[in-house]
Amino acid sequence: MKVLNYMEDLVITRTNELYNEVKEMDAPWLNCDCEHCRLDTISYALNRLPPRYIVSGRGFIHNTVDQDSQLKADIDTLVIEGMHTINTTQRPYHGTSKEKTNAQTGPYFNFPTFIGSILDGTTFEPLSDVEIILKQDNVKSEMVDYTWANPYISSKLTKGTYSFLVKSEEAEKENISKVFVFTLEAKKEGYEGITYNFSIPLISEATAKVESKSTYSLKIQNLFMFEEGSTN
């Protein structure tokens, strides 16, 4: 039995389709459609979409998305947004193969993807335009690569969901345990800021993981924000 985040398949397929369509249109804003830019765009979109898990195959995945027009629209919007962002960002690492970073021999502590949601404490509706910062020891945590944002800005498309993937930390040797403490700080105009601490125990591994695995994630409890002056 295999558990899949079917968003990965959908985003990869749609990203390639949209790049091909825009390239055929000869859009002046598209400066590059190389594999590296496409992978960056795929990462951009996936990092902003909540994962959806199934135990099934490809046919079921596409039958499901065909019935969800809003999901299709959200994916297209994020992919196009990602294409524009990647094309307008001056990236000195452009053309650098990600395979080079895959060869990081350890030992390392590898972090799961942290996933959570920010909600209005009164209406329980998802909040957009919230700035969420992940910190360790009062210092902003370094992400695994440039496709993961810290701070993260929540949006309507992601329904208040945020995600972080922290860069692996070197360890003295393999198979040693350590507890890591993180702090989430969230702020939004018109709302009272909040701070939330959480910890995670890890065991060091032989190599560093530089990509998100849909089955290796930590769901953070829902965080609630209240408007300034409201009675909690």
mmCIF file with all atom_site columns, N, CA and C in Angstrom, residues 106-110 170-178 202-207:
data_model
loop_
_atom_site.group_PDB
_atom_site.id
_atom_site.type_symbol
_atom_site.label_atom_id
_atom_site.label_alt_id
_atom_site.label_comp_id
_atom_site.label_asym_id
_atom_site.label_entity_id
_atom_site.label_seq_id
_atom_site.pdbx_PDB_ins_code
_atom_site.Cartn_x
_atom_site.Cartn_y
_atom_site.Cartn_z
_atom_site.occupancy
_atom_site.B_iso_or_equiv
_atom_site.pdbx_formal_charge
_atom_site.auth_seq_id
_atom_site.auth_comp_id
_atom_site.auth_asym_id
_atom_site.auth_atom_id
_atom_site.pdbx_PDB_model_num
ATOM 1  N N  . GLY A 1 106 ? 26.466 12.821 5.370  1.00 0.00 ? 106 GLY A N  1
ATOM 2  C CA . GLY A 1 106 ? 26.225 13.266 6.723  1.00 0.00 ? 106 GLY A CA 1
ATOM 3  C C  . GLY A 1 106 ? 27.360 13.024 7.695  1.00 0.00 ? 106 GLY A C  1
ATOM 4  N N  . PRO A 1 107 ? 26.942 12.877 8.945  1.00 0.00 ? 107 PRO A N  1
ATOM 5  C CA . PRO A 1 107 ? 25.556 12.702 9.388  1.00 0.00 ? 107 PRO A CA 1
ATOM 6  C C  . PRO A 1 107 ? 24.795 14.024 9.548  1.00 0.00 ? 107 PRO A C  1
ATOM 7  N N  . TYR A 1 108 ? 23.459 13.943 9.423  1.00 0.00 ? 108 TYR A N  1
ATOM 8  C CA . TYR A 1 108 ? 22.612 15.127 9.518  1.00 0.00 ? 108 TYR A CA 1
ATOM 9  C C  . TYR A 1 108 ? 21.330 14.807 10.281 1.00 0.00 ? 108 TYR A C  1
ATOM 10 N N  . PHE A 1 109 ? 20.762 15.857 10.876 1.00 0.00 ? 109 PHE A N  1
ATOM 11 C CA . PHE A 1 109 ? 19.398 15.804 11.384 1.00 0.00 ? 109 PHE A CA 1
ATOM 12 C C  . PHE A 1 109 ? 18.497 16.343 10.272 1.00 0.00 ? 109 PHE A C  1
ATOM 13 N N  . ASN A 1 110 ? 17.535 15.540 9.836  1.00 0.00 ? 110 ASN A N  1
ATOM 14 C CA . ASN A 1 110 ? 16.633 15.940 8.758  1.00 0.00 ? 110 ASN A CA 1
ATOM 15 C C  . ASN A 1 110 ? 15.256 16.274 9.310  1.00 0.00 ? 110 ASN A C  1
ATOM 16 N N  . GLU A 1 170 ? 23.875 19.591 10.650 1.00 0.00 ? 170 GLU A N  1
ATOM 17 C CA . GLU A 1 170 ? 24.934 18.598 10.819 1.00 0.00 ? 170 GLU A CA 1
ATOM 18 C C  . GLU A 1 170 ? 24.901 17.995 12.229 1.00 0.00 ? 170 GLU A C  1
ATOM 19 N N  . ALA A 1 171 ? 25.231 16.711 12.289 1.00 0.00 ? 171 ALA A N  1
ATOM 20 C CA . ALA A 1 171 ? 25.281 15.997 13.567 1.00 0.00 ? 171 ALA A CA 1
ATOM 21 C C  . ALA A 1 171 ? 26.689 15.443 13.794 1.00 0.00 ? 171 ALA A C  1
ATOM 22 N N  . GLU A 1 172 ? 26.993 15.106 15.030 1.00 0.00 ? 172 GLU A N  1
ATOM 23 C CA . GLU A 1 172 ? 28.316 14.567 15.350 1.00 0.00 ? 172 GLU A CA 1
ATOM 24 C C  . GLU A 1 172 ? 28.499 13.166 14.784 1.00 0.00 ? 172 GLU A C  1
ATOM 25 N N  . LYS A 1 173 ? 27.420 12.384 14.815 1.00 0.00 ? 173 LYS A N  1
ATOM 26 C CA . LYS A 1 173 ? 27.472 11.029 14.270 1.00 0.00 ? 173 LYS A CA 1
ATOM 27 C C  . LYS A 1 173 ? 26.053 10.547 13.991 1.00 0.00 ? 173 LYS A C  1
ATOM 28 N N  . GLU A 1 174 ? 25.931 9.391  13.361 1.00 0.00 ? 174 GLU A N  1
ATOM 29 C CA . GLU A 1 174 ? 24.622 8.838  13.041 1.00 0.00 ? 174 GLU A CA 1
ATOM 30 C C  . GLU A 1 174 ? 23.942 8.259  14.279 1.00 0.00 ? 174 GLU A C  1
ATOM 31 N N  . ASN A 1 175 ? 22.618 8.197  14.187 1.00 0.00 ? 175 ASN A N  1
ATOM 32 C CA . ASN A 1 175 ? 21.784 7.528  15.195 1.00 0.00 ? 175 ASN A CA 1
ATOM 33 C C  . ASN A 1 175 ? 21.874 8.137  16.587 1.00 0.00 ? 175 ASN A C  1
ATOM 34 N N  . ILE A 1 176 ? 22.106 9.441  16.657 1.00 0.00 ? 176 ILE A N  1
ATOM 35 C CA . ILE A 1 176 ? 22.008 10.122 17.945 1.00 0.00 ? 176 ILE A CA 1
ATOM 36 C C  . ILE A 1 176 ? 20.729 10.958 17.945 1.00 0.00 ? 176 ILE A C  1
ATOM 37 N N  . SER A 1 177 ? 20.142 11.129 19.101 1.00 0.00 ? 177 SER A N  1
ATOM 38 C CA . SER A 1 177 ? 18.871 11.846 19.203 1.00 0.00 ? 177 SER A CA 1
ATOM 39 C C  . SER A 1 177 ? 19.074 13.258 19.738 1.00 0.00 ? 177 SER A C  1
ATOM 40 N N  . LYS A 1 178 ? 18.189 14.143 19.311 1.00 0.00 ? 178 LYS A N  1
ATOM 41 C CA . LYS A 1 178 ? 18.236 15.532 19.765 1.00 0.00 ? 178 LYS A CA 1
ATOM 42 C C  . LYS A 1 178 ? 16.842 16.131 19.634 1.00 0.00 ? 178 LYS A C  1
ATOM 43 N N  . LEU A 1 202 ? 14.498 14.276 16.917 1.00 0.00 ? 202 LEU A N  1
ATOM 44 C CA . LEU A 1 202 ? 15.006 13.703 15.673 1.00 0.00 ? 202 LEU A CA 1
ATOM 45 C C  . LEU A 1 202 ? 16.184 12.783 15.955 1.00 0.00 ? 202 LEU A C  1
ATOM 46 N N  . ILE A 1 203 ? 16.416 11.852 15.037 1.00 0.00 ? 203 ILE A N  1
ATOM 47 C CA . ILE A 1 203 ? 17.581 10.963 15.089 1.00 0.00 ? 203 ILE A CA 1
ATOM 48 C C  . ILE A 1 203 ? 18.424 11.223 13.851 1.00 0.00 ? 203 ILE A C  1
ATOM 49 N N  . SER A 1 204 ? 19.706 11.433 14.029 1.00 0.00 ? 204 SER A N  1
ATOM 50 C CA . SER A 1 204 ? 20.587 11.778 12.911 1.00 0.00 ? 204 SER A CA 1
ATOM 51 C C  . SER A 1 204 ? 20.682 10.635 11.901 1.00 0.00 ? 204 SER A C  1
ATOM 52 N N  . GLU A 1 205 ? 20.842 11.033 10.629 1.00 0.00 ? 205 GLU A N  1
ATOM 53 C CA . GLU A 1 205 ? 20.899 10.075 9.531  1.00 0.00 ? 205 GLU A CA 1
ATOM 54 C C  . GLU A 1 205 ? 22.187 10.253 8.734  1.00 0.00 ? 205 GLU A C  1
ATOM 55 N N  . ALA A 1 206 ? 22.428 9.329  7.806  1.00 0.00 ? 206 ALA A N  1
ATOM 56 C CA . ALA A 1 206 ? 23.690 9.315  7.067  1.00 0.00 ? 206 ALA A CA 1
ATOM 57 C C  . ALA A 1 206 ? 23.818 10.460 6.079  1.00 0.00 ? 206 ALA A C  1
ATOM 58 N N  . THR A 1 207 ? 22.712 10.887 5.490  1.00 0.00 ? 207 THR A N  1
ATOM 59 C CA . THR A 1 207 ? 22.763 11.936 4.469  1.00 0.00 ? 207 THR A CA 1
ATOM 60 C C  . THR A 1 207 ? 21.721 13.004 4.739  1.00 0.00 ? 207 THR A C  1
#
